[in-house]
């Protein structure tokens, strides 16, 4: 699929350059920023206090400017992903619209997107990941450099699957992946465990189409990609052993997040496990400052309210008694104190429905 899209050396070189710059930002500029922060002394209580302290620091200014513009360069401009791939619209659309077995895809032609979703060009992706028919394809390409320290991106999603399966035990029959995007987080469940019935839920039709094409390529029989809101999936109550999401919660407002926790509880069988991977900073003003800055610079405004939310209480309100919030190691050594490079504050929120 998509074999008709020719390689383009200037585009590849440009994107490789942007990725190298992001690595430089991650491995060199971020540790320098931390040193400059430490040298300031003082006892800031919040990220806002740190922002005030660092306002005139040139490294801090450069750090923010560089992050914002690298992301812009990745998607926009002549050799940005969105513009470059728009020249191959026909070829990509043909790949996306190729027939897939009916079992794999359920798009709702009358689906109405929530307003919060259409108001923002998330990740600085022009038009978001939903409005252009090729947006899913462009997003798949862009995701390859979201967290540049992860050398093999697939390992992140494998790790989530392992954690979920370990907790759910040997009798898993059904998994629901909320906010499945182009299907990368769904793939480890359906590809490695053909006996499990898997459903990916997503708002974006272009992402769902790509997810279904990738599943067809993998000759999967046991997955359905369905267009629905994660807080109102339309799936049957009490039928899932695992409900999961990866990097979805921070893309929605708190009222929606609470709705997702309630929907997760509704979907689970008694004893079933809900496991959401997202970003939470706790008790670290410097990390909060960096994270909130990232939220603004990357057009991801809901990262801040998610971080401020009492997710434990929200789970209890949704009906879960047994909840844990644990750091997530996205690659070996990521949580080692000697790790000085920038990384997202990856966190797992795990809950079990009472048996
Ligand atoms: C950062 S992406 C992660 C995609 C995928 N889980 C992965 O790990 O690659 C977040 C996804 O959540 C989707 N999303 C946002 N709000 C949603 C909602 N209310 N219901 C379903 N999906 C939603 C977005 O369209 C996007 O594809």
Short mmCIF file of C-alpha atoms and ligand atoms in Angstrom, two decimals:
data_model
loop_
_atom_site.label_atom_id
_atom_site.label_comp_id
_atom_site.label_asym_id
_atom_site.label_seq_id
_atom_site.Cartn_x
_atom_site.Cartn_y
_atom_site.Cartn_z
CA UNK A 1 0.00 0.00 0.00
CA UNK A 2 1.15 3.57 -0.74
CA UNK A 3 3.92 2.16 -2.93
CA UNK A 4 3.23 4.85 -5.55
CA UNK A 5 4.55 7.66 -3.37
CA UNK A 6 8.06 8.34 -4.67
CA UNK A 7 10.99 9.04 -2.37
CA UNK A 8 12.06 12.65 -2.46
CA UNK A 9 15.61 13.34 -1.31
CA UNK A 10 15.28 17.05 -0.40
CA UNK A 11 12.17 16.26 1.65
CA UNK A 12 13.85 13.30 3.39
CA UNK A 13 16.93 15.42 4.11
CA UNK A 14 14.82 18.26 5.51
CA UNK A 15 12.82 15.97 7.78
CA UNK A 16 16.03 14.23 8.93
CA UNK A 17 17.46 17.65 9.76
CA UNK A 18 14.37 18.57 11.81
CA UNK A 19 14.62 15.27 13.69
CA UNK A 20 18.34 15.84 14.38
CA UNK A 21 17.51 19.30 15.72
CA UNK A 22 14.87 17.78 17.99
CA UNK A 23 17.43 15.32 19.29
CA UNK A 24 19.83 18.21 19.96
CA UNK A 25 17.03 20.01 21.83
CA UNK A 26 16.27 16.82 23.80
CA UNK A 27 19.83 15.82 24.70
CA UNK A 28 21.74 19.11 24.83
CA UNK A 29 19.49 22.12 25.31
CA UNK A 30 17.19 20.55 27.89
CA UNK A 31 20.02 19.51 30.29
CA UNK A 32 21.49 23.02 29.88
CA UNK A 33 18.12 24.53 30.78
CA UNK A 34 17.97 22.38 33.90
CA UNK A 35 21.46 23.54 34.93
CA UNK A 36 20.46 27.18 34.44
CA UNK A 37 17.36 26.57 36.54
CA UNK A 38 19.36 24.89 39.32
CA UNK A 39 21.83 27.78 39.33
CA UNK A 40 19.02 30.24 40.07
CA UNK A 41 18.43 28.77 43.55
CA UNK A 42 15.21 29.79 45.24
CA UNK A 43 12.27 27.57 46.15
CA UNK A 44 9.61 27.83 43.47
CA UNK A 45 6.39 26.04 44.35
CA UNK A 46 4.80 25.77 40.93
CA UNK A 47 5.60 25.74 37.23
CA UNK A 48 4.33 29.32 37.04
CA UNK A 49 6.92 30.35 39.67
CA UNK A 50 9.66 28.73 37.55
CA UNK A 51 8.37 30.47 34.42
CA UNK A 52 8.66 33.79 36.21
CA UNK A 53 12.18 32.96 37.45
CA UNK A 54 13.35 31.92 33.97
CA UNK A 55 11.60 34.64 31.96
CA UNK A 56 14.80 36.56 31.13
CA UNK A 57 17.07 33.55 30.75
CA UNK A 58 18.24 33.28 27.14
CA UNK A 59 18.58 29.47 27.25
CA UNK A 60 14.97 29.23 28.45
CA UNK A 61 13.85 31.56 25.69
CA UNK A 62 15.81 29.60 23.08
CA UNK A 63 14.50 26.27 24.43
CA UNK A 64 10.87 27.39 23.95
CA UNK A 65 11.39 29.11 20.60
CA UNK A 66 13.27 26.11 19.20
CA UNK A 67 10.62 23.61 20.31
CA UNK A 68 7.75 25.64 18.86
CA UNK A 69 9.43 26.18 15.50
CA UNK A 70 10.78 22.66 15.06
CA UNK A 71 7.24 21.37 15.38
CA UNK A 72 6.01 23.97 12.91
CA UNK A 73 8.78 23.04 10.46
CA UNK A 74 7.89 19.36 10.76
CA UNK A 75 4.34 19.89 9.47
CA UNK A 76 4.19 23.19 7.60
CA UNK A 77 6.18 24.93 4.89
CA UNK A 78 7.24 23.52 1.55
CA UNK A 79 8.93 20.42 2.98
CA UNK A 80 6.64 20.02 5.98
CA UNK A 81 4.76 16.73 6.18
CA UNK A 82 1.28 18.19 5.54
CA UNK A 83 2.36 20.18 2.49
CA UNK A 84 4.68 17.55 1.02
CA UNK A 85 2.15 14.72 1.19
CA UNK A 86 -0.64 16.93 -0.20
CA UNK A 87 1.21 16.62 -3.54
CA UNK A 88 0.53 12.85 -3.38
CA UNK A 89 -3.08 13.19 -2.29
CA UNK A 90 -4.43 10.98 -5.06
CA UNK A 91 -2.00 8.14 -4.39
CA UNK A 92 -2.57 8.26 -0.63
CA UNK A 93 -6.35 8.52 -0.96
CA UNK A 94 -6.35 5.52 -3.29
CA UNK A 95 -4.45 3.50 -0.67
CA UNK A 96 -6.77 4.65 2.10
CA UNK A 97 -9.93 3.97 0.18
CA UNK A 98 -8.89 0.55 -1.07
CA UNK A 99 -11.43 -1.99 0.07
CA UNK A 100 -10.93 -3.60 3.45
CA UNK A 101 -12.93 -6.52 4.84
CA UNK A 102 -16.19 -5.16 6.32
CA UNK A 103 -15.24 -6.63 9.70
CA UNK A 104 -12.43 -4.08 10.08
CA UNK A 105 -14.01 -0.66 9.67
CA UNK A 106 -17.14 1.12 10.88
CA UNK A 107 -17.29 4.78 9.82
CA UNK A 108 -20.39 6.79 10.67
CA UNK A 109 -21.17 9.17 7.76
CA UNK A 110 -23.37 11.32 10.02
CA UNK A 111 -20.80 11.57 12.80
CA UNK A 112 -20.47 14.99 14.42
CA UNK A 113 -17.12 15.89 15.93
CA UNK A 114 -17.07 17.47 19.39
CA UNK A 115 -16.32 21.18 19.25
CA UNK A 116 -13.18 21.05 21.40
CA UNK A 117 -11.69 18.72 18.77
CA UNK A 118 -12.30 20.88 15.71
CA UNK A 119 -11.25 24.14 17.39
CA UNK A 120 -7.54 23.29 17.58
CA UNK A 121 -4.85 22.27 15.12
CA UNK A 122 -3.54 19.68 17.56
CA UNK A 123 0.27 19.14 17.55
CA UNK A 124 0.40 22.10 15.10
CA UNK A 125 -0.87 19.66 12.48
CA UNK A 126 -2.65 21.95 9.95
CA UNK A 127 -6.34 21.04 10.07
CA UNK A 128 -5.79 18.59 12.95
CA UNK A 129 -5.70 14.83 12.43
CA UNK A 130 -9.27 14.61 11.17
CA UNK A 131 -10.21 17.25 8.56
CA UNK A 132 -8.13 16.21 5.55
CA UNK A 133 -8.58 12.75 4.04
CA UNK A 134 -4.80 12.19 4.19
CA UNK A 135 -4.45 13.47 7.78
CA UNK A 136 -4.05 9.96 9.23
CA UNK A 137 -1.18 9.20 6.86
CA UNK A 138 0.51 12.53 7.65
CA UNK A 139 0.03 11.90 11.36
CA UNK A 140 1.57 8.43 11.11
CA UNK A 141 4.68 9.99 9.54
CA UNK A 142 4.78 12.78 12.16
CA UNK A 143 4.47 10.40 15.09
CA UNK A 144 7.81 8.84 14.19
CA UNK A 145 9.61 11.78 15.79
CA UNK A 146 7.28 12.76 18.66
CA UNK A 147 9.51 11.30 21.37
CA UNK A 148 12.90 11.07 19.68
CA UNK A 149 14.60 9.20 22.55
CA UNK A 150 12.45 6.16 21.81
CA UNK A 151 14.46 4.45 19.11
CA UNK A 152 11.91 1.79 18.30
CA UNK A 153 8.51 3.39 18.66
CA UNK A 154 6.68 0.08 18.56
CA UNK A 155 8.25 -0.75 21.91
CA UNK A 156 6.15 1.92 23.64
CA UNK A 157 2.88 0.34 22.56
CA UNK A 158 4.20 -3.17 23.27
CA UNK A 159 5.02 -2.09 26.78
CA UNK A 160 1.48 -0.82 27.37
CA UNK A 161 0.07 -4.09 26.06
CA UNK A 162 2.37 -6.10 28.34
CA UNK A 163 1.35 -4.10 31.40
CA UNK A 164 -2.34 -4.45 30.52
CA UNK A 165 -2.16 -8.20 29.84
CA UNK A 166 -0.12 -8.86 32.98
CA UNK A 167 -2.77 -7.20 35.12
CA UNK A 168 -5.79 -8.63 33.36
CA UNK A 169 -4.64 -12.26 33.65
CA UNK A 170 -4.83 -15.14 31.19
CA UNK A 171 -8.51 -15.02 30.19
CA UNK A 172 -8.62 -11.83 28.16
CA UNK A 173 -11.23 -12.08 25.42
CA UNK A 174 -11.98 -8.46 24.55
CA UNK A 175 -9.93 -5.25 24.50
CA UNK A 176 -11.10 -1.73 23.68
CA UNK A 177 -8.48 0.86 22.68
CA UNK A 178 -9.91 4.37 23.04
CA UNK A 179 -8.45 7.14 20.86
CA UNK A 180 -6.65 4.56 18.75
CA UNK A 181 -5.40 7.07 16.13
CA UNK A 182 -3.99 5.22 13.11
CA UNK A 183 -3.98 1.98 15.08
CA UNK A 184 -0.41 1.80 16.44
CA UNK A 185 -1.62 1.33 20.02
CA UNK A 186 -4.21 -1.25 18.91
CA UNK A 187 -1.82 -3.35 16.83
CA UNK A 188 0.02 -5.21 19.63
CA UNK A 189 -3.34 -6.46 20.95
CA UNK A 190 -4.76 -7.72 17.66
CA UNK A 191 -1.54 -8.81 15.91
CA UNK A 192 -0.01 -10.87 18.70
CA UNK A 193 -3.16 -12.28 20.21
CA UNK A 194 -5.52 -13.51 17.46
CA UNK A 195 -7.80 -15.12 20.04
CA UNK A 196 -8.63 -11.67 21.46
CA UNK A 197 -11.42 -9.57 19.99
CA UNK A 198 -10.16 -5.96 19.71
CA UNK A 199 -12.01 -2.70 19.07
CA UNK A 200 -10.28 0.62 18.31
CA UNK A 201 -12.41 3.72 18.94
CA UNK A 202 -11.50 7.02 17.32
CA UNK A 203 -13.04 10.34 16.21
CA UNK A 204 -10.96 10.79 13.06
CA UNK A 205 -12.16 8.95 9.95
CA UNK A 206 -8.84 9.42 8.09
CA UNK A 207 -7.00 7.82 11.03
CA UNK A 208 -9.50 4.96 11.19
CA UNK A 209 -9.17 4.27 7.48
CA UNK A 210 -5.40 4.00 7.79
CA UNK A 211 -5.71 1.81 10.90
CA UNK A 212 -8.03 -0.55 9.01
CA UNK A 213 -5.71 -0.67 5.99
CA UNK A 214 -2.76 -1.53 8.23
CA UNK A 215 -4.83 -4.28 9.87
CA UNK A 216 -5.81 -5.62 6.45
CA UNK A 217 -2.12 -5.64 5.47
CA UNK A 218 -1.41 -7.68 8.60
CA UNK A 219 -4.29 -10.02 7.60
CA UNK A 220 -5.96 -9.43 10.96
CA UNK A 221 -9.43 -10.88 11.46
CA UNK A 222 -9.96 -9.92 15.08
CA UNK A 223 -10.14 -6.12 15.10
CA UNK A 224 -12.75 -3.48 14.36
CA UNK A 225 -11.93 0.23 13.98
CA UNK A 226 -15.06 2.17 14.90
CA UNK A 227 -15.81 5.87 14.67
CA UNK A 228 -17.19 7.03 18.00
CA UNK A 229 -16.45 9.31 20.89
CA UNK A 230 -14.43 7.57 23.60
CA UNK A 231 -16.91 8.70 26.23
CA UNK A 232 -19.85 7.24 24.31
CA UNK A 233 -18.61 4.25 22.34
CA UNK A 234 -21.96 2.58 21.70
CA UNK A 235 -20.36 -0.76 22.65
CA UNK A 236 -22.11 -3.22 24.89
CA UNK A 237 -21.86 -2.79 28.65
CA UNK A 238 -19.77 -5.22 30.74
CA UNK A 239 -18.12 -6.98 27.79
CA UNK A 240 -14.42 -5.95 27.95
CA UNK A 241 -11.54 -7.35 29.94
CA UNK A 242 -9.27 -4.39 29.17
CA UNK A 243 -10.12 -0.80 28.28
CA UNK A 244 -7.04 1.19 27.36
CA UNK A 245 -5.95 4.49 25.87
CA UNK A 246 -2.52 5.80 24.89
CA UNK A 247 -1.89 9.55 24.78
CA UNK A 248 -5.59 10.37 24.40
CA UNK A 249 -6.65 11.88 27.74
CA UNK A 250 -4.48 14.97 27.36
CA UNK A 251 -6.23 15.79 24.09
CA UNK A 252 -9.67 16.37 25.66
CA UNK A 253 -11.20 18.71 28.26
CA UNK A 254 -11.76 17.50 31.85
CA UNK A 255 -15.52 16.95 31.38
CA UNK A 256 -14.68 14.55 28.55
CA UNK A 257 -11.94 12.81 30.56
CA UNK A 258 -14.43 12.16 33.35
CA UNK A 259 -16.83 10.80 30.74
CA UNK A 260 -14.08 8.46 29.48
CA UNK A 261 -13.46 7.06 32.97
CA UNK A 262 -17.21 6.42 33.33
CA UNK A 263 -17.35 4.78 29.91
CA UNK A 264 -14.30 2.64 30.76
CA UNK A 265 -16.07 1.44 33.90
CA UNK A 266 -19.29 0.76 31.98
CA UNK A 267 -17.50 -1.27 29.29
CA UNK A 268 -15.52 -3.47 31.67
CA UNK A 269 -16.56 -6.86 32.96
CA UNK A 270 -16.36 -7.21 36.76
CA UNK A 271 -12.65 -7.58 37.59
CA UNK A 272 -11.67 -5.97 34.26
CA UNK A 273 -8.77 -3.52 33.98
CA UNK A 274 -8.71 0.06 32.74
CA UNK A 275 -5.24 1.32 31.79
CA UNK A 276 -4.60 4.79 30.40
CA UNK A 277 -1.12 5.97 29.42
CA UNK A 278 -0.70 9.73 29.56
CA UNK A 279 1.36 12.58 30.99
CA UNK A 280 1.24 13.66 34.63
CA UNK A 281 3.78 15.73 36.56
CA UNK A 282 3.67 15.46 40.34
CA UNK A 283 5.53 17.67 42.84
CA UNK A 284 8.20 18.96 40.48
CA UNK A 285 7.86 22.68 39.59
CA UNK A 286 10.63 22.51 36.96
CA UNK A 287 9.04 19.59 35.12
CA UNK A 288 5.65 21.30 35.39
CA UNK A 289 7.12 24.45 33.83
CA UNK A 290 8.57 22.45 30.93
CA UNK A 291 5.37 20.44 30.46
CA UNK A 292 3.03 23.43 30.50
CA UNK A 293 5.34 25.21 28.08
CA UNK A 294 5.20 22.19 25.79
CA UNK A 295 1.40 22.23 26.01
CA UNK A 296 1.28 25.82 24.75
CA UNK A 297 4.00 25.43 22.13
CA UNK A 298 2.59 22.22 20.65
CA UNK A 299 -1.07 23.39 20.57
CA UNK A 300 -2.13 20.84 23.18
CA UNK A 301 -4.05 23.01 25.65
CA UNK A 302 -5.72 20.18 27.60
CA UNK A 303 -2.41 18.87 28.95
CA UNK A 304 -2.63 21.49 31.69
CA UNK A 305 -6.16 20.76 32.99
CA UNK A 306 -5.43 16.99 32.84
CA UNK A 307 -2.36 17.57 35.00
CA UNK A 308 -4.35 19.66 37.47
CA UNK A 309 -7.16 17.15 37.68
CA UNK A 310 -7.64 14.76 40.60
CA UNK A 311 -7.62 11.62 38.43
CA UNK A 312 -7.84 9.35 41.47
CA UNK A 313 -11.05 11.01 42.63
CA UNK A 314 -12.40 11.11 39.07
CA UNK A 315 -11.92 7.33 38.88
CA UNK A 316 -13.68 6.88 42.21
CA UNK A 317 -16.56 9.02 40.93
CA UNK A 318 -16.70 6.76 37.88
CA UNK A 319 -17.14 3.71 40.13
CA UNK A 320 -13.57 2.38 40.47
CA UNK A 321 -12.27 1.64 44.01
CA UNK A 322 -8.94 0.13 43.12
CA UNK A 323 -6.78 2.75 41.34
CA UNK A 324 -3.01 3.21 41.01
CA UNK A 325 -0.97 5.90 39.31
CA UNK A 326 2.53 4.77 38.38
CA UNK A 327 5.42 6.15 36.32
CA UNK A 328 5.84 4.45 32.94
CA UNK A 329 9.25 3.47 31.58
CA UNK A 330 8.91 4.07 27.84
CA UNK A 331 12.38 2.65 27.11
CA UNK A 332 14.91 0.82 29.27
CA UNK A 333 16.59 3.28 31.62
CA UNK A 334 14.07 6.10 31.05
CA UNK A 335 13.35 6.35 34.79
CA UNK A 336 17.01 6.12 35.82
CA UNK A 337 18.07 9.27 37.73
CA UNK A 338 21.12 9.49 35.41
CA UNK A 339 18.80 10.17 32.45
CA UNK A 340 19.26 13.87 31.79
CA UNK A 341 17.54 14.20 28.41
CA UNK A 342 14.06 15.62 28.01
CA UNK A 343 11.22 13.12 28.12
CA UNK A 344 7.47 13.27 28.53
CA UNK A 345 6.23 12.62 32.09
CA UNK A 346 4.80 9.25 31.02
CA UNK A 347 2.36 7.88 33.59
CA UNK A 348 0.00 4.91 33.75
CA UNK A 349 -3.38 5.28 35.40
CA UNK A 350 -4.57 1.77 36.20
CA UNK A 351 -7.92 0.84 37.73
CA UNK A 352 -9.81 -2.39 38.29
CA UNK A 353 -13.57 -2.76 38.30
CA UNK A 354 -14.77 -4.53 41.44
CA UNK A 355 -15.42 -8.21 40.88
C1 LIG B 1 -1.98 11.39 20.49
S1 LIG B 1 -3.17 10.48 19.61
C2 LIG B 1 -2.77 8.82 20.11
C3 LIG B 1 -3.21 7.79 19.13
C4 LIG B 1 -2.87 6.35 19.49
N1 LIG B 1 -3.48 5.95 20.73
C5 LIG B 1 -1.38 6.16 19.56
O1 LIG B 1 -0.86 5.84 20.65
O2 LIG B 1 -0.71 6.32 18.52
C6 LIG B 1 -4.71 10.79 20.42
C7 LIG B 1 -5.89 10.33 19.60
O3 LIG B 1 -7.08 10.52 20.36
C8 LIG B 1 -8.11 10.87 19.47
N2 LIG B 1 -9.20 11.48 20.24
C9 LIG B 1 -9.24 12.71 20.80
N3 LIG B 1 -10.43 12.89 21.42
C10 LIG B 1 -11.13 11.73 21.28
C11 LIG B 1 -12.41 11.30 21.70
N4 LIG B 1 -13.22 12.09 22.40
N5 LIG B 1 -12.82 10.07 21.35
C12 LIG B 1 -12.03 9.25 20.60
N6 LIG B 1 -10.80 9.60 20.18
C13 LIG B 1 -10.36 10.83 20.52
C14 LIG B 1 -7.43 11.78 18.47
O4 LIG B 1 -8.14 11.88 17.27
C15 LIG B 1 -6.07 11.11 18.31
O5 LIG B 1 -6.08 10.20 17.24
#
